[in-house]
Amino acid sequence: MPPSASSRLPTVDALRGIAALAVCWFHFTNAVAGFELPAAFRASGRHGWLGVEIFFVISGFIIPHAMHAAGYRLGDFGRFLLKRIIRIDPPYLAAVALILAQAWLVSAAGLQSGASAGFSATQVLLHLGYLNAFAGSDWLSPVFWTLAIEFQYYLAIALLFPLVATARIEWQALVFAAAGVAAWLLPQEAFFFHYGFLFLLGIVTFQYRNGFLNRPRYYAALAVAAVGTAFALQWTVAAVGLGTALLIAFGPGRRVGVLAFLGLISYPLYLLHIPIGTRLITLSLRWHLGWVENLGVLALAVIASIGAAWVLHVGIEKPAQRWASAIRYRRPPEPTRKAP
């Protein structure tokens, strides 16, 4: 989901910003029972969960794009995983620590409403390997499940990269066939194969932008991946995924101030909007406010989440980016091929 410091592209950053804000808006406007808002506000956020699907397409593109630019080979598998862990885990673990500290403070202050927020040691430790879904244990935050999907994708792309970064049509076809078979054999939502065609929309866009696919073959591959997404998930997801891929392939590539900023902090914003923004909204329910006051609470939730995300970005994410970027692959990168 998050990029390396050297792999940022303006269109991709703008899409990240849109995706992160969409997920936040969905949770703030539709996921808190009893939070009264005008119908138009609820309608505006009803499909914000599709931001997750945008993130999956982005990862499908940007991870092999960065690997290719850095000269990745199969012998760099360990280095690649170490780079991703250093890049992803510090902000993630900071969010886990914040949620645990917050739960303790809320309980100590007697502000807990509804079910207890106590967490078992096993439940917490499972987060270290993104294993909660496989153990039937709840996540500390409802957005953490996507990190498990992303990590599975990292493992798969690191192993299959030679079949992806090639112009040989037989290898490209093999990847598509494998994605279809895996989606059929392992349709459970805990496995990244369930979302494999979304990632493929990004992968074929990487192939096009790096010269491994010409435009007619790219359009054909997009069509197959979109149809696969529709059957594995739904047509709405397929449409959003296809639109994301086309924007990455043919977007203007210009920075848009607000979206560039949101893209910069998209990962921290994604991690923190639940323990910051949703927590503020939940606490406001104690005062039984009307919808007018709730609009102020909603604005405060957005501002506080963005502020907290900036702090996490500056204090933890940026150092993690530098540490990850310092790990180099053993061979120099090949010259990047231009899209035909």
Short mmCIF file of C-alpha atoms in Angstrom, two decimals:
data_model
loop_
_atom_site.label_atom_id
_atom_site.label_comp_id
_atom_site.label_asym_id
_atom_site.label_seq_id
_atom_site.Cartn_x
_atom_site.Cartn_y
_atom_site.Cartn_z
CA MET A 1 0.00 0.00 0.00
CA PRO A 2 2.56 2.61 0.99
CA PRO A 3 5.23 3.52 -1.56
CA SER A 4 8.94 3.71 -1.21
CA ALA A 5 10.31 7.22 -1.11
CA SER A 6 11.75 6.94 -4.60
CA SER A 7 8.73 5.43 -6.34
CA ARG A 8 6.22 8.26 -5.94
CA LEU A 9 4.26 9.21 -9.03
CA PRO A 10 1.89 12.21 -8.98
CA THR A 11 -1.15 10.34 -10.34
CA VAL A 12 -0.58 7.45 -7.96
CA ASP A 13 -0.21 9.82 -5.02
CA ALA A 14 -3.45 11.58 -5.95
CA LEU A 15 -5.24 8.22 -6.14
CA ARG A 16 -3.82 7.25 -2.75
CA GLY A 17 -5.13 10.47 -1.27
CA ILE A 18 -8.58 9.90 -2.75
CA ALA A 19 -8.64 6.28 -1.54
CA ALA A 20 -7.57 7.10 2.02
CA LEU A 21 -10.06 9.95 2.35
CA ALA A 22 -12.84 7.79 0.88
CA VAL A 23 -12.28 5.04 3.46
CA CYS A 24 -12.22 7.62 6.26
CA TRP A 25 -15.40 9.25 5.04
CA PHE A 26 -17.14 5.88 4.81
CA HIS A 27 -16.29 5.03 8.42
CA PHE A 28 -17.16 8.49 9.73
CA THR A 29 -20.51 8.77 7.94
CA ASN A 30 -21.77 5.17 7.81
CA ALA A 31 -20.03 2.99 10.38
CA VAL A 32 -20.95 4.55 13.74
CA ALA A 33 -24.41 3.49 14.92
CA GLY A 34 -26.39 6.34 16.45
CA PHE A 35 -24.33 9.14 14.86
CA GLU A 36 -27.07 11.26 13.31
CA LEU A 37 -26.21 12.96 10.03
CA PRO A 38 -28.22 14.36 7.09
CA ALA A 39 -29.04 11.73 4.48
CA ALA A 40 -26.85 13.47 1.89
CA PHE A 41 -23.77 13.01 4.08
CA ARG A 42 -24.47 9.33 4.56
CA ALA A 43 -25.05 8.89 0.84
CA SER A 44 -21.76 10.66 0.04
CA GLY A 45 -19.79 8.11 2.06
CA ARG A 46 -21.80 4.99 1.34
CA HIS A 47 -19.34 3.66 -1.25
CA GLY A 48 -16.18 4.96 0.36
CA TRP A 49 -15.11 1.40 1.18
CA LEU A 50 -14.10 1.15 -2.47
CA GLY A 51 -10.99 3.08 -1.52
CA VAL A 52 -9.56 -0.25 -0.36
CA GLU A 53 -9.96 -1.65 -3.88
CA ILE A 54 -8.16 1.41 -5.26
CA PHE A 55 -5.27 0.68 -2.89
CA PHE A 56 -5.07 -2.91 -4.13
CA VAL A 57 -4.80 -1.83 -7.77
CA ILE A 58 -2.16 0.75 -6.82
CA SER A 59 -0.13 -1.92 -5.03
CA GLY A 60 -0.48 -4.20 -8.03
CA PHE A 61 1.23 -1.50 -10.08
CA ILE A 62 3.68 0.28 -7.80
CA ILE A 63 5.35 -2.70 -6.12
CA PRO A 64 6.63 -4.36 -9.33
CA HIS A 65 7.30 -0.90 -10.78
CA ALA A 66 9.64 -0.10 -7.87
CA MET A 67 11.17 -3.59 -7.93
CA HIS A 68 11.94 -3.32 -11.64
CA ALA A 69 13.45 0.15 -11.25
CA ALA A 70 15.67 -1.09 -8.41
CA GLY A 71 16.91 -4.19 -10.28
CA TYR A 72 15.15 -6.87 -8.22
CA ARG A 73 16.11 -10.51 -8.80
CA LEU A 74 14.85 -13.67 -7.07
CA GLY A 75 18.05 -13.74 -5.04
CA ASP A 76 16.91 -10.48 -3.46
CA PHE A 77 13.80 -12.09 -1.94
CA GLY A 78 15.04 -11.63 1.63
CA ARG A 79 16.11 -8.06 1.02
CA PHE A 80 12.76 -7.24 -0.55
CA LEU A 81 10.82 -8.60 2.41
CA LEU A 82 13.08 -6.79 4.85
CA LYS A 83 12.55 -3.54 2.96
CA ARG A 84 8.77 -3.99 3.04
CA ILE A 85 8.71 -4.92 6.72
CA ILE A 86 10.82 -1.90 7.66
CA ARG A 87 8.65 0.28 5.47
CA ILE A 88 5.25 -1.00 6.63
CA ASP A 89 5.61 -2.14 10.22
CA PRO A 90 6.80 0.91 12.20
CA PRO A 91 3.68 3.01 11.43
CA TYR A 92 1.50 -0.08 11.79
CA LEU A 93 2.98 -1.02 15.18
CA ALA A 94 2.65 2.60 16.32
CA ALA A 95 -1.05 2.43 15.45
CA VAL A 96 -1.37 -0.85 17.37
CA ALA A 97 0.31 0.73 20.41
CA LEU A 98 -1.97 3.78 20.17
CA ILE A 99 -5.08 1.58 20.09
CA LEU A 100 -3.93 -0.40 23.14
CA ALA A 101 -3.05 2.75 25.08
CA GLN A 102 -6.30 4.37 24.08
CA ALA A 103 -8.35 1.36 25.20
CA TRP A 104 -6.62 1.42 28.59
CA LEU A 105 -7.16 5.18 29.04
CA VAL A 106 -10.80 5.04 28.00
CA SER A 107 -11.43 2.15 30.38
CA ALA A 108 -9.56 3.85 33.23
CA ALA A 109 -11.57 7.03 32.72
CA GLY A 110 -14.85 5.12 32.74
CA LEU A 111 -15.74 6.30 29.24
CA GLN A 112 -16.16 2.85 27.71
CA SER A 113 -19.65 2.28 26.37
CA GLY A 114 -21.02 -0.99 25.10
CA ALA A 115 -18.89 -4.11 25.03
CA SER A 116 -15.55 -4.19 26.77
CA ALA A 117 -12.52 -3.19 24.71
CA GLY A 118 -10.23 -5.66 26.45
CA PHE A 119 -7.76 -7.45 24.20
CA SER A 120 -6.09 -10.78 24.88
CA ALA A 121 -2.32 -11.18 24.60
CA THR A 122 -2.78 -13.77 21.85
CA GLN A 123 -5.02 -11.43 19.87
CA VAL A 124 -2.42 -8.67 20.06
CA LEU A 125 0.55 -10.91 19.24
CA LEU A 126 -1.18 -12.29 16.15
CA HIS A 127 -0.95 -8.79 14.69
CA LEU A 128 2.82 -9.18 14.44
CA GLY A 129 2.40 -11.67 11.61
CA TYR A 130 -0.93 -10.40 10.20
CA LEU A 131 -2.40 -13.74 11.28
CA ASN A 132 -5.64 -12.75 13.01
CA ALA A 133 -7.94 -13.82 10.19
CA PHE A 134 -6.34 -17.28 10.03
CA ALA A 135 -6.70 -17.71 13.80
CA GLY A 136 -10.29 -16.48 13.92
CA SER A 137 -9.26 -13.53 16.08
CA ASP A 138 -10.58 -9.98 15.73
CA TRP A 139 -8.33 -7.21 14.48
CA LEU A 140 -7.68 -4.27 16.79
CA SER A 141 -8.81 -1.99 13.96
CA PRO A 142 -11.23 -2.94 11.16
CA VAL A 143 -8.76 -1.70 8.51
CA PHE A 144 -5.86 -3.95 9.50
CA TRP A 145 -7.16 -6.90 7.47
CA THR A 146 -6.02 -5.19 4.28
CA LEU A 147 -2.42 -5.16 5.50
CA ALA A 148 -2.57 -8.96 5.73
CA ILE A 149 -3.78 -9.10 2.12
CA GLU A 150 -1.02 -6.73 1.03
CA PHE A 151 1.66 -8.76 2.79
CA GLN A 152 0.50 -11.94 1.07
CA TYR A 153 0.76 -10.06 -2.22
CA TYR A 154 4.34 -9.03 -1.39
CA LEU A 155 5.25 -12.69 -0.92
CA ALA A 156 3.60 -13.66 -4.20
CA ILE A 157 5.07 -10.86 -6.34
CA ALA A 158 8.55 -11.45 -4.92
CA LEU A 159 8.37 -15.07 -6.09
CA LEU A 160 6.57 -14.47 -9.40
CA PHE A 161 8.41 -11.33 -10.46
CA PRO A 162 10.33 -13.05 -13.33
CA LEU A 163 6.96 -14.07 -14.81
CA VAL A 164 5.66 -10.51 -14.45
CA ALA A 165 8.60 -8.44 -15.67
CA THR A 166 8.73 -10.08 -19.08
CA ALA A 167 7.36 -9.48 -22.56
CA ARG A 168 6.84 -13.21 -23.18
CA ILE A 169 3.13 -13.68 -23.69
CA GLU A 170 3.16 -17.29 -22.50
CA TRP A 171 4.44 -16.25 -19.05
CA GLN A 172 1.94 -13.40 -18.85
CA ALA A 173 -0.85 -15.81 -19.75
CA LEU A 174 0.37 -18.23 -17.09
CA VAL A 175 0.07 -15.53 -14.42
CA PHE A 176 -3.54 -14.86 -15.48
CA ALA A 177 -4.37 -18.55 -15.46
CA ALA A 178 -2.82 -18.99 -12.03
CA ALA A 179 -4.80 -16.01 -10.70
CA GLY A 180 -8.04 -17.51 -11.98
CA VAL A 181 -7.36 -20.96 -10.57
CA ALA A 182 -6.29 -19.53 -7.19
CA ALA A 183 -9.39 -17.32 -6.98
CA TRP A 184 -11.54 -20.39 -7.63
CA LEU A 185 -9.69 -22.77 -5.26
CA LEU A 186 -9.15 -20.24 -2.43
CA PRO A 187 -12.10 -17.84 -2.51
CA GLN A 188 -11.91 -17.07 1.21
CA GLU A 189 -11.55 -13.36 1.95
CA ALA A 190 -8.57 -14.01 4.24
CA PHE A 191 -6.46 -14.89 1.17
CA PHE A 192 -5.16 -12.33 -1.27
CA PHE A 193 -6.17 -14.64 -4.14
CA HIS A 194 -9.76 -13.49 -3.57
CA TYR A 195 -8.60 -10.04 -4.71
CA GLY A 196 -6.03 -11.33 -7.20
CA PHE A 197 -7.64 -9.85 -10.31
CA LEU A 198 -7.62 -6.39 -8.70
CA PHE A 199 -3.88 -6.70 -8.19
CA LEU A 200 -3.61 -7.94 -11.80
CA LEU A 201 -5.19 -4.70 -13.02
CA GLY A 202 -2.21 -2.95 -11.49
CA ILE A 203 0.32 -5.55 -12.65
CA VAL A 204 -0.66 -5.30 -16.32
CA THR A 205 -0.48 -1.51 -16.00
CA PHE A 206 3.08 -1.93 -14.76
CA GLN A 207 3.78 -4.13 -17.77
CA TYR A 208 2.34 -1.54 -20.14
CA ARG A 209 4.16 1.43 -18.62
CA ASN A 210 7.46 -0.45 -18.67
CA GLY A 211 7.18 -1.69 -22.23
CA PHE A 212 6.32 -5.35 -21.62
CA LEU A 213 2.86 -4.94 -23.21
CA ASN A 214 1.85 -2.93 -26.24
CA ARG A 215 -1.39 -0.99 -26.13
CA PRO A 216 -3.70 -3.55 -27.82
CA ARG A 217 -2.45 -6.34 -25.56
CA TYR A 218 -2.75 -4.02 -22.56
CA TYR A 219 -6.40 -3.32 -23.33
CA ALA A 220 -7.06 -7.01 -23.77
CA ALA A 221 -5.34 -7.84 -20.47
CA LEU A 222 -7.31 -5.09 -18.71
CA ALA A 223 -10.56 -6.51 -20.05
CA VAL A 224 -9.76 -10.01 -18.81
CA ALA A 225 -8.68 -8.74 -15.38
CA ALA A 226 -11.80 -6.56 -15.09
CA VAL A 227 -14.11 -9.45 -15.95
CA GLY A 228 -12.25 -11.66 -13.47
CA THR A 229 -12.69 -8.98 -10.80
CA ALA A 230 -16.39 -8.74 -11.54
CA PHE A 231 -16.90 -12.48 -11.13
CA ALA A 232 -14.68 -12.80 -8.03
CA LEU A 233 -16.04 -9.66 -6.35
CA GLN A 234 -18.65 -7.49 -8.09
CA TRP A 235 -19.08 -5.21 -11.10
CA THR A 236 -18.85 -2.04 -9.02
CA VAL A 237 -15.44 -3.11 -7.76
CA ALA A 238 -14.39 -4.03 -11.30
CA ALA A 239 -15.41 -0.61 -12.62
CA VAL A 240 -13.49 1.23 -9.89
CA GLY A 241 -10.46 -1.02 -10.35
CA LEU A 242 -10.48 -0.55 -14.13
CA GLY A 243 -10.78 3.22 -13.77
CA THR A 244 -7.87 3.25 -11.32
CA ALA A 245 -5.67 1.25 -13.71
CA LEU A 246 -6.47 3.55 -16.64
CA LEU A 247 -5.71 6.65 -14.59
CA ILE A 248 -2.33 5.21 -13.60
CA ALA A 249 -1.61 4.34 -17.23
CA PHE A 250 -2.80 7.55 -18.87
CA GLY A 251 -3.22 10.11 -16.07
CA PRO A 252 -1.79 13.60 -16.60
CA GLY A 253 1.00 13.07 -14.08
CA ARG A 254 0.68 16.54 -12.54
CA ARG A 255 0.76 17.16 -8.81
CA VAL A 256 -2.48 18.38 -7.26
CA GLY A 257 -1.71 20.16 -4.00
CA VAL A 258 -4.36 18.80 -1.66
CA LEU A 259 -4.36 15.33 -3.17
CA ALA A 260 -0.56 15.23 -3.18
CA PHE A 261 -0.58 16.02 0.53
CA LEU A 262 -3.23 13.41 1.26
CA GLY A 263 -1.28 10.90 -0.81
CA LEU A 264 1.83 11.68 1.22
CA ILE A 265 0.06 10.86 4.49
CA SER A 266 -2.34 8.25 3.06
CA TYR A 267 -0.88 5.28 4.94
CA PRO A 268 -0.86 6.98 8.38
CA LEU A 269 -4.31 8.41 7.67
CA TYR A 270 -5.59 4.95 6.80
CA LEU A 271 -4.11 3.52 10.01
CA LEU A 272 -5.20 6.27 12.40
CA HIS A 273 -8.62 7.46 11.29
CA ILE A 274 -10.34 4.73 13.34
CA PRO A 275 -8.58 5.29 16.69
CA ILE A 276 -8.62 9.08 16.23
CA GLY A 277 -11.62 10.14 14.16
CA THR A 278 -14.03 7.31 14.85
CA ARG A 279 -13.12 7.43 18.55
CA LEU A 280 -14.03 11.13 18.70
CA ILE A 281 -17.36 10.41 17.02
CA THR A 282 -18.06 7.51 19.39
CA LEU A 283 -17.28 9.64 22.44
CA SER A 284 -19.60 12.39 21.17
CA LEU A 285 -22.55 9.97 21.36
CA ARG A 286 -22.50 10.38 25.14
CA TRP A 287 -23.96 13.88 24.75
CA HIS A 288 -26.81 12.91 22.35
CA LEU A 289 -26.07 15.75 19.97
CA GLY A 290 -28.29 16.76 17.06
CA TRP A 291 -27.22 16.56 13.43
CA VAL A 292 -26.07 20.20 13.35
CA GLU A 293 -23.62 19.66 16.21
CA ASN A 294 -22.63 16.32 14.69
CA LEU A 295 -21.45 18.11 11.55
CA GLY A 296 -18.96 19.91 13.77
CA VAL A 297 -17.91 16.60 15.31
CA LEU A 298 -17.49 15.16 11.81
CA ALA A 299 -15.27 18.07 10.78
CA LEU A 300 -13.24 17.69 13.97
CA ALA A 301 -12.82 13.96 13.30
CA VAL A 302 -11.45 14.65 9.80
CA ILE A 303 -9.09 17.41 10.97
CA ALA A 304 -7.82 15.42 13.97
CA SER A 305 -7.23 12.32 11.82
CA ILE A 306 -5.28 14.29 9.22
CA GLY A 307 -3.25 16.02 11.95
CA ALA A 308 -2.43 12.74 13.67
CA ALA A 309 -1.51 11.21 10.29
CA TRP A 310 0.93 14.05 9.61
CA VAL A 311 2.58 13.54 12.99
CA LEU A 312 2.92 9.80 12.34
CA HIS A 313 4.28 10.47 8.86
CA VAL A 314 6.93 12.91 10.04
CA GLY A 315 7.87 11.10 13.23
CA ILE A 316 7.81 7.45 12.15
CA GLU A 317 6.94 6.89 8.49
CA LYS A 318 9.61 9.13 6.95
CA PRO A 319 12.44 7.59 9.01
CA ALA A 320 11.12 4.14 8.08
CA GLN A 321 11.20 5.14 4.41
CA ARG A 322 14.84 6.19 4.73
CA TRP A 323 15.80 2.96 6.51
CA ALA A 324 14.05 0.84 3.87
CA SER A 325 15.58 2.79 0.99
CA ALA A 326 19.06 2.23 2.43
CA ILE A 327 18.72 -1.52 1.72
CA ARG A 328 19.87 -2.12 -1.85
CA TYR A 329 19.47 -5.09 -4.15
CA ARG A 330 22.64 -6.82 -5.20
CA ARG A 331 22.52 -6.07 -8.93
CA PRO A 332 22.19 -2.67 -10.63
CA PRO A 333 18.79 -1.93 -12.18
CA GLU A 334 18.19 -2.49 -15.86
CA PRO A 335 17.29 0.51 -18.05
CA THR A 336 13.57 1.18 -17.84
CA ARG A 337 11.75 0.43 -21.09
CA LYS A 338 9.31 2.98 -22.39
CA ALA A 339 5.67 2.18 -22.98
CA PRO A 340 5.03 1.83 -26.74
#
